[in-house]
mmCIF file of C-alpha atoms in Angstrom:
data_model
loop_
_atom_site.group_PDB
_atom_site.id
_atom_site.type_symbol
_atom_site.label_atom_id
_atom_site.label_comp_id
_atom_site.label_asym_id
_atom_site.label_seq_id
_atom_site.Cartn_x
_atom_site.Cartn_y
_atom_site.Cartn_z
ATOM 1 C CA MET A 31 -1.274 16.937 -17.730
ATOM 2 C CA THR A 32 -1.123 14.402 -14.896
ATOM 3 C CA ALA A 33 -4.136 14.086 -12.601
ATOM 4 C CA ILE A 34 -4.068 11.863 -9.516
ATOM 5 C CA GLY A 35 -7.278 10.745 -7.843
ATOM 6 C CA ILE A 36 -7.346 10.097 -4.089
ATOM 7 C CA ILE A 37 -10.339 8.222 -2.687
ATOM 8 C CA GLY A 38 -10.224 8.595 1.077
ATOM 9 C CA ALA A 39 -9.388 11.832 2.892
ATOM 10 C CA GLY A 40 -8.178 10.322 6.159
ATOM 11 C CA ALA A 41 -4.648 10.267 7.539
ATOM 12 C CA VAL A 42 -2.968 8.615 4.539
ATOM 13 C CA GLY A 43 -5.054 10.494 1.961
ATOM 14 C CA GLN A 44 -4.056 13.762 3.593
ATOM 15 C CA GLY A 45 -0.402 12.761 3.524
ATOM 16 C CA VAL A 46 -0.547 11.701 -0.129
ATOM 17 C CA GLY A 47 -2.222 14.954 -1.148
ATOM 18 C CA THR A 48 0.346 17.010 0.744
ATOM 19 C CA LEU A 49 3.288 15.166 -0.794
ATOM 20 C CA LEU A 50 1.866 15.468 -4.312
ATOM 21 C CA VAL A 51 1.364 19.219 -3.970
ATOM 22 C CA HIS A 52 4.901 19.550 -2.627
ATOM 23 C CA ALA A 53 6.488 17.288 -5.263
ATOM 24 C CA GLY A 54 4.910 19.223 -8.125
ATOM 25 C CA TRP A 55 5.171 16.536 -10.827
ATOM 26 C CA CYS A 56 1.404 16.214 -11.214
ATOM 27 C CA ASP A 57 -0.936 19.014 -12.239
ATOM 28 C CA THR A 58 -4.143 18.105 -10.424
ATOM 29 C CA VAL A 59 -5.183 16.215 -7.293
ATOM 30 C CA MET A 60 -8.799 15.047 -7.278
ATOM 31 C CA VAL A 61 -10.209 14.070 -3.878
ATOM 32 C CA SER A 62 -13.216 12.008 -2.884
ATOM 33 C CA SER A 63 -14.255 10.520 0.452
ATOM 34 C CA LEU A 64 -17.055 8.600 2.107
ATOM 35 C CA HIS A 65 -18.057 11.832 3.793
ATOM 36 C CA GLY A 66 -17.906 14.855 1.505
ATOM 37 C CA ARG A 67 -17.030 17.104 4.408
ATOM 38 C CA SER A 68 -13.585 15.514 4.813
ATOM 39 C CA ALA A 69 -12.913 15.776 1.064
ATOM 40 C CA ASP A 70 -13.901 19.443 1.128
ATOM 41 C CA GLY A 71 -11.625 20.022 4.103
ATOM 42 C CA LEU A 72 -8.638 18.339 2.484
ATOM 43 C CA VAL A 73 -9.125 20.216 -0.798
ATOM 44 C CA THR A 74 -9.303 23.538 1.049
ATOM 45 C CA ASP A 75 -6.164 22.695 3.016
ATOM 46 C CA LEU A 76 -4.292 21.694 -0.152
ATOM 47 C CA GLU A 77 -5.400 24.935 -1.829
ATOM 48 C CA ASP A 78 -3.843 26.863 1.055
ATOM 49 C CA MET A 79 -0.653 24.840 0.754
ATOM 50 C CA SER A 80 -0.458 25.500 -2.997
ATOM 51 C CA ALA A 81 -0.844 29.220 -2.403
ATOM 52 C CA VAL A 82 1.732 29.384 0.401
ATOM 53 C CA SER A 83 4.315 27.270 -1.440
ATOM 54 C CA ALA A 84 3.606 28.728 -4.889
ATOM 55 C CA SER A 85 2.876 25.232 -6.173
ATOM 56 C CA SER A 86 1.199 24.843 -9.545
ATOM 57 C CA VAL A 87 -0.711 21.726 -8.378
ATOM 58 C CA ARG A 88 -4.461 22.283 -8.061
ATOM 59 C CA ALA A 89 -6.888 20.315 -5.876
ATOM 60 C CA HIS A 90 -10.555 19.589 -6.571
ATOM 61 C CA ARG A 91 -13.280 17.544 -4.952
ATOM 62 C CA VAL A 92 -15.010 15.150 -7.357
ATOM 63 C CA ASP A 93 -17.206 12.073 -7.206
ATOM 64 C CA PRO A 94 -15.368 8.744 -7.669
ATOM 65 C CA ALA A 95 -17.033 8.118 -11.043
ATOM 66 C CA ARG A 96 -15.386 11.280 -12.433
ATOM 67 C CA MET A 97 -11.947 9.916 -11.560
ATOM 68 C CA LYS A 98 -11.947 7.800 -14.706
ATOM 69 C CA SER A 99 -10.279 10.803 -16.355
ATOM 70 C CA CYS A 100 -7.331 10.581 -13.938
ATOM 71 C CA ASP A 101 -3.928 9.211 -14.878
ATOM 72 C CA ALA A 102 -3.803 7.166 -11.660
ATOM 73 C CA ILE A 103 -6.012 6.551 -8.632
ATOM 74 C CA VAL A 104 -5.131 5.908 -4.983
ATOM 75 C CA LEU A 105 -7.575 3.953 -2.797
ATOM 76 C CA CYS A 106 -6.944 4.788 0.863
ATOM 77 C CA LEU A 107 -10.465 4.813 2.283
ATOM 78 C CA ARG A 108 -11.420 3.031 5.502
ATOM 79 C CA ALA A 109 -14.838 1.809 6.605
ATOM 80 C CA ALA A 110 -16.137 2.510 10.095
ATOM 81 C CA PHE A 111 -15.497 -0.567 12.240
ATOM 82 C CA ALA A 112 -14.177 -1.338 15.695
ATOM 83 C CA ASN A 113 -10.757 -2.980 15.596
ATOM 84 C CA ASP A 114 -10.354 -5.071 18.729
ATOM 85 C CA HIS A 115 -7.754 -7.444 17.252
ATOM 86 C CA THR A 116 -4.543 -7.910 19.201
ATOM 87 C CA THR A 117 -3.048 -10.056 16.436
ATOM 88 C CA ASP A 118 -3.680 -9.891 12.703
ATOM 89 C CA ILE A 119 -4.681 -6.268 13.275
ATOM 90 C CA ARG A 120 -4.819 -5.403 9.585
ATOM 91 C CA MET A 121 -7.275 -8.265 8.923
ATOM 92 C CA ALA A 122 -9.912 -6.688 11.180
ATOM 93 C CA GLY A 123 -11.321 -4.624 8.323
ATOM 94 C CA LEU A 124 -11.540 -7.538 5.889
ATOM 95 C CA ILE A 125 -15.319 -7.552 5.426
ATOM 96 C CA ALA A 126 -16.142 -3.879 6.040
ATOM 97 C CA ASN A 127 -13.364 -2.559 3.817
ATOM 98 C CA GLY A 128 -13.911 -5.322 1.277
ATOM 99 C CA ALA A 129 -17.503 -4.242 0.678
ATOM 100 C CA MET A 130 -16.327 -0.696 -0.094
ATOM 101 C CA ILE A 131 -13.482 -1.788 -2.335
ATOM 102 C CA ARG A 132 -15.748 -4.071 -4.357
ATOM 103 C CA HIS A 133 -18.285 -1.242 -4.786
ATOM 104 C CA LEU A 134 -15.558 1.096 -6.041
ATOM 105 C CA ALA A 135 -14.202 -1.577 -8.370
ATOM 106 C CA HIS A 136 -17.605 -1.807 -10.028
ATOM 107 C CA GLU A 137 -18.009 1.981 -10.114
ATOM 108 C CA LEU A 138 -14.579 2.488 -11.688
ATOM 109 C CA ALA A 139 -14.747 -0.492 -14.057
ATOM 110 C CA GLY A 140 -13.232 0.488 -17.375
ATOM 111 C CA PHE A 141 -10.569 2.743 -15.867
ATOM 112 C CA THR A 142 -7.334 1.740 -17.584
ATOM 113 C CA GLY A 143 -4.799 3.716 -15.562
ATOM 114 C CA PRO A 144 -2.819 2.357 -12.622
ATOM 115 C CA VAL A 145 -4.514 1.955 -9.243
ATOM 116 C CA VAL A 146 -2.557 1.983 -5.974
ATOM 117 C CA VAL A 147 -4.363 0.386 -3.035
ATOM 118 C CA VAL A 148 -3.555 1.329 0.573
ATOM 119 C CA THR A 149 -6.689 0.046 2.355
ATOM 120 C CA ASN A 150 -6.033 -2.903 4.694
ATOM 121 C CA PRO A 151 -5.718 -5.838 4.571
ATOM 122 C CA VAL A 152 -3.938 -4.466 1.546
ATOM 123 C CA ASP A 153 -2.890 -7.677 -0.204
ATOM 124 C CA VAL A 154 -6.469 -8.983 -0.152
ATOM 125 C CA MET A 155 -7.979 -5.599 -1.075
ATOM 126 C CA THR A 156 -5.594 -5.267 -4.019
ATOM 127 C CA ARG A 157 -6.642 -8.639 -5.393
ATOM 128 C CA LEU A 158 -10.321 -7.890 -4.776
ATOM 129 C CA TYR A 159 -10.162 -4.595 -6.655
ATOM 130 C CA ALA A 160 -8.208 -6.116 -9.545
ATOM 131 C CA GLU A 161 -10.559 -9.064 -10.005
ATOM 132 C CA ALA A 162 -13.793 -7.121 -9.441
ATOM 133 C CA SER A 163 -12.782 -4.305 -11.812
ATOM 134 C CA GLY A 164 -11.002 -6.373 -14.437
ATOM 135 C CA SER A 165 -7.984 -4.062 -14.266
ATOM 136 C CA THR A 166 -4.488 -5.480 -14.703
ATOM 137 C CA ARG A 167 -2.670 -2.402 -13.405
ATOM 138 C CA VAL A 168 -3.373 -2.645 -9.680
ATOM 139 C CA TRP A 169 -0.716 -2.660 -6.967
ATOM 140 C CA GLY A 170 -0.855 -2.536 -3.173
ATOM 141 C CA ILE A 171 1.193 -0.588 -0.647
ATOM 142 C CA GLY A 172 2.506 -2.379 2.419
ATOM 143 C CA SER A 173 5.681 -4.336 1.830
ATOM 144 C CA SER A 174 7.467 -1.142 0.772
ATOM 145 C CA THR A 175 6.745 0.377 4.182
ATOM 146 C CA ASP A 176 7.798 -2.876 5.860
ATOM 147 C CA THR A 177 11.043 -2.891 3.874
ATOM 148 C CA ALA A 178 11.820 0.706 4.826
ATOM 149 C CA ARG A 179 11.233 -0.098 8.496
ATOM 150 C CA TYR A 180 13.407 -3.202 8.238
ATOM 151 C CA ARG A 181 16.312 -1.289 6.728
ATOM 152 C CA LEU A 182 15.964 1.511 9.281
ATOM 153 C CA ILE A 183 15.886 -0.838 12.281
ATOM 154 C CA LEU A 184 18.770 -2.972 11.010
ATOM 155 C CA ALA A 185 20.862 0.113 10.253
ATOM 156 C CA ARG A 186 20.347 1.383 13.793
ATOM 157 C CA THR A 187 21.175 -2.038 15.204
ATOM 158 C CA MET A 188 24.393 -2.239 13.164
ATOM 159 C CA GLY A 189 25.321 1.426 13.670
ATOM 160 C CA VAL A 190 25.452 2.217 9.948
ATOM 161 C CA PRO A 191 23.551 4.620 7.633
ATOM 162 C CA THR A 192 20.250 3.285 6.337
ATOM 163 C CA GLN A 193 21.608 3.552 2.791
ATOM 164 C CA SER A 194 24.204 0.911 3.677
ATOM 165 C CA VAL A 195 21.514 -1.740 4.183
ATOM 166 C CA HIS A 196 20.058 -3.619 1.226
ATOM 167 C CA GLY A 197 17.280 -6.100 1.923
ATOM 168 C CA HIS A 198 13.588 -6.755 1.412
ATOM 169 C CA VAL A 199 10.433 -7.656 3.300
ATOM 170 C CA ILE A 200 7.943 -9.524 1.131
ATOM 171 C CA GLY A 201 4.788 -11.656 1.396
ATOM 172 C CA GLU A 202 1.934 -10.403 3.546
ATOM 173 C CA HIS A 203 1.739 -6.880 4.882
ATOM 174 C CA GLY A 204 0.861 -8.265 8.286
ATOM 175 C CA ASP A 205 1.825 -10.932 10.785
ATOM 176 C CA LEU A 206 3.291 -13.257 8.120
ATOM 177 C CA ALA A 207 5.608 -10.717 6.535
ATOM 178 C CA VAL A 208 8.770 -12.445 5.295
ATOM 179 C CA ILE A 209 12.089 -10.843 6.210
ATOM 180 C CA CYS A 210 14.582 -11.805 3.500
ATOM 181 C CA ALA A 211 17.520 -12.107 5.879
ATOM 182 C CA SER A 212 19.512 -14.564 3.763
ATOM 183 C CA SER A 213 19.936 -12.043 0.933
ATOM 184 C CA THR A 214 20.348 -8.918 3.087
ATOM 185 C CA THR A 215 23.666 -7.101 2.904
ATOM 186 C CA VAL A 216 25.210 -4.364 5.024
ATOM 187 C CA ASN A 217 27.878 -2.323 3.276
ATOM 188 C CA GLY A 218 27.729 -4.874 0.468
ATOM 189 C CA ARG A 219 28.431 -7.860 2.703
ATOM 190 C CA ALA A 220 26.274 -10.597 4.213
ATOM 191 C CA ALA A 221 25.468 -9.963 7.861
ATOM 192 C CA ARG A 222 24.040 -11.814 10.838
ATOM 193 C CA ILE A 223 20.452 -10.549 11.085
ATOM 194 C CA PRO A 224 18.649 -10.582 14.475
ATOM 195 C CA VAL A 225 15.362 -11.473 12.768
ATOM 196 C CA GLN A 226 13.182 -11.949 15.857
ATOM 197 C CA ALA A 227 14.264 -8.676 17.486
ATOM 198 C CA ILE A 228 13.733 -6.782 14.241
ATOM 199 C CA ARG A 229 10.356 -8.430 13.680
ATOM 200 C CA ALA A 230 9.268 -7.398 17.183
ATOM 201 C CA GLU A 231 10.278 -3.781 16.583
ATOM 202 C CA MET A 232 8.581 -3.731 13.177
ATOM 203 C CA ALA A 233 5.358 -4.990 14.790
ATOM 204 C CA ALA A 234 5.574 -2.419 17.590
ATOM 205 C CA ARG A 235 6.087 0.665 15.418
ATOM 206 C CA PRO A 236 2.515 1.080 14.053
ATOM 207 C CA GLY A 237 1.052 0.858 17.565
ATOM 208 C CA ARG A 238 3.557 3.390 18.872
ATOM 209 C CA ILE A 239 2.686 5.770 16.040
ATOM 210 C CA ALA A 240 -1.055 5.318 16.587
ATOM 211 C CA ALA A 241 -0.707 5.861 20.347
ATOM 212 C CA GLY A 242 1.074 9.140 19.731
ATOM 213 C CA ILE A 243 -0.732 10.680 16.752
ATOM 214 C CA GLY A 244 -3.846 8.560 16.208
ATOM 215 C CA ARG A 245 -3.075 7.022 12.802
ATOM 216 C CA VAL A 246 -0.089 5.804 10.823
ATOM 217 C CA ARG A 247 0.198 8.285 7.966
ATOM 218 C CA SER A 248 3.561 9.632 6.778
ATOM 219 C CA GLY A 249 5.299 6.345 5.957
ATOM 220 C CA PRO A 250 2.444 4.845 3.909
ATOM 221 C CA ALA A 251 1.830 8.219 2.242
ATOM 222 C CA ALA A 252 5.467 8.444 1.133
ATOM 223 C CA ALA A 253 5.381 4.824 -0.084
ATOM 224 C CA THR A 254 2.221 5.615 -2.064
ATOM 225 C CA VAL A 255 3.724 8.631 -3.805
ATOM 226 C CA ALA A 256 6.895 6.647 -4.559
ATOM 227 C CA ALA A 257 4.720 3.912 -6.090
ATOM 228 C CA LEU A 258 2.787 6.457 -8.151
ATOM 229 C CA ALA A 259 6.036 7.871 -9.527
ATOM 230 C CA CYS A 260 7.121 4.357 -10.562
ATOM 231 C CA VAL A 261 3.849 3.170 -12.099
ATOM 232 C CA LEU A 262 3.451 6.415 -14.047
ATOM 233 C CA GLY A 263 7.015 6.338 -15.334
ATOM 234 C CA VAL A 264 8.071 9.514 -13.523
ATOM 235 C CA THR A 265 10.978 7.598 -11.984
ATOM 236 C CA ASP A 266 12.534 4.175 -12.496
ATOM 237 C CA GLY A 267 13.616 1.858 -9.711
ATOM 238 C CA VAL A 268 12.751 -0.991 -7.368
ATOM 239 C CA ILE A 269 9.840 -0.859 -4.947
ATOM 240 C CA GLU A 270 8.084 -3.593 -2.983
ATOM 241 C CA LEU A 271 4.399 -3.746 -3.949
ATOM 242 C CA SER A 272 1.587 -6.264 -3.695
ATOM 243 C CA ALA A 273 1.217 -7.928 -7.081
ATOM 244 C CA PRO A 274 -0.127 -11.208 -8.513
ATOM 245 C CA ARG A 275 1.909 -14.364 -7.907
ATOM 246 C CA ASP A 276 0.718 -17.950 -8.282
ATOM 247 C CA GLY A 277 -2.975 -17.115 -7.961
ATOM 248 C CA THR A 278 -2.851 -14.632 -5.106
ATOM 249 C CA TYR A 279 -1.396 -11.166 -4.383
ATOM 250 C CA LEU A 280 1.809 -10.838 -2.356
ATOM 251 C CA GLY A 281 4.326 -8.133 -1.639
ATOM 252 C CA MET A 282 7.448 -8.508 -3.775
ATOM 253 C CA PRO A 283 10.164 -6.287 -5.257
ATOM 254 C CA LEU A 284 9.246 -4.901 -8.660
ATOM 255 C CA HIS A 285 11.695 -3.102 -10.925
ATOM 256 C CA PHE A 286 9.870 -0.375 -12.869
ATOM 257 C CA THR A 287 11.242 0.946 -16.146
ATOM 258 C CA SER A 288 9.142 3.627 -17.855
ATOM 259 C CA GLY A 289 6.121 2.415 -15.867
ATOM 260 C CA HIS A 290 6.569 -1.273 -16.726
ATOM 261 C CA PRO A 291 7.268 -3.698 -13.834
ATOM 262 C CA THR A 292 9.521 -6.739 -13.723
ATOM 263 C CA VAL A 293 9.521 -9.027 -10.688
ATOM 264 C CA CYS A 294 12.966 -9.193 -9.067
ATOM 265 C CA LEU A 295 12.399 -11.593 -6.185
ATOM 266 C CA PRO A 296 15.580 -12.049 -4.110
ATOM 267 C CA ARG A 297 17.200 -15.398 -3.462
ATOM 268 C CA LEU A 298 15.281 -17.077 -0.641
ATOM 269 C CA GLY A 299 16.473 -19.574 1.930
ATOM 270 C CA ALA A 300 14.464 -22.692 2.725
ATOM 271 C CA ASP A 301 12.808 -21.092 5.770
ATOM 272 C CA GLU A 302 11.943 -17.987 3.772
ATOM 273 C CA ARG A 303 10.365 -20.047 0.992
ATOM 274 C CA ARG A 304 8.304 -21.881 3.594
ATOM 275 C CA ASP A 305 7.228 -18.598 5.208
ATOM 276 C CA LEU A 306 6.279 -17.123 1.838
ATOM 277 C CA ALA A 307 4.150 -20.187 1.072
ATOM 278 C CA ALA A 308 2.438 -19.812 4.460
ATOM 279 C CA ALA A 309 1.694 -16.142 3.746
ATOM 280 C CA ALA A 310 0.263 -17.051 0.340
ATOM 281 C CA ALA A 311 -1.969 -19.741 1.856
ATOM 282 C CA LYS A 312 -3.240 -17.346 4.505
ATOM 283 C CA LEU A 313 -4.048 -14.617 1.974
ATOM 284 C CA GLN A 314 -5.710 -17.119 -0.333
ATOM 285 C CA ALA A 315 -7.959 -18.315 2.506
ATOM 286 C CA ALA A 316 -8.787 -14.749 3.563
ATOM 287 C CA TYR A 317 -9.723 -13.827 -0.008
ATOM 288 C CA HIS A 318 -12.050 -16.802 -0.430
ATOM 289 C CA HIS A 319 -13.655 -16.088 2.952
ATOM 290 C CA LEU A 320 -14.187 -12.458 1.926
ATOM 291 C CA CYS A 321 -15.725 -13.377 -1.427
ATOM 292 C CA SER A 322 -18.028 -15.927 0.201
ATOM 293 C CA THR A 323 -19.151 -13.413 2.828
ATOM 294 C CA LEU A 324 -19.747 -10.638 0.275
ATOM 295 C CA LYS A 325 -21.769 -13.064 -1.832
ATOM 296 C CA GLU A 326 -23.962 -13.917 1.149
ATOM 297 C CA MET A 327 -24.372 -10.222 1.975
ATOM 298 C CA SER A 328 -25.546 -9.459 -1.551
ATOM 299 C CA ARG A 329 -28.212 -12.126 -1.255
ATOM 300 C CA SER A 330 -29.646 -10.787 2.005
#
């Protein structure tokens, strides 16, 4: 049996649960949330979906501590905070979300299965969970969504199918995301990449989604389920996930074979190496600021 735990029943948690029930390769979806009412609602909705679609996947509401029996856990919860950032939007939840992630890391300490983190700022939250829990099988979602957006936008710009574009976005899932233009190919050939125009469109998409439907959900949910399939060995392939590199966590391409990852970082130009170093420095500083703040909070 394969049981997947989802902690957080908001927009992304709902999308992940729906995709898992539809995909059918797991047996059980266990749901928990900050507010039990939302977990109950999602479980009931997934039960209806299972019945309508004749899916064999079953959904249950459980407390987070009971998720230690799961094969994998997804962390997609979000604290209540006002986000008034106009730049570095994903960093707004650093402290509020960090306190929750650290609490869960302590509560789930000893869990040996893979953990997929969605909560923003995802690169920092992934590192926090890994170090606070002691787990070595923790990955973050973010750069995979960025990469998908990059390929989609470039394909539309070039007038080709998305499948014709091969390229990656790595580093931070945020303002310092690194577009690997120097190694990008279109129809197998190097191409001139309008990096600034693509970066502007990538930055605009989440706001456009939120303005229309309230929360970004489907893209991150699909990236999460794709990551789960890779880390559990259901499928093999390359996916961009936040993982440890030189003392911090950064988005990078990982090739999974039977659940085991190998870093396959593309060739980087000088500007891209500089940008990746800047992203690493920023995430390192944010992590140390978070840890210092959480330490002060625990004293008060």
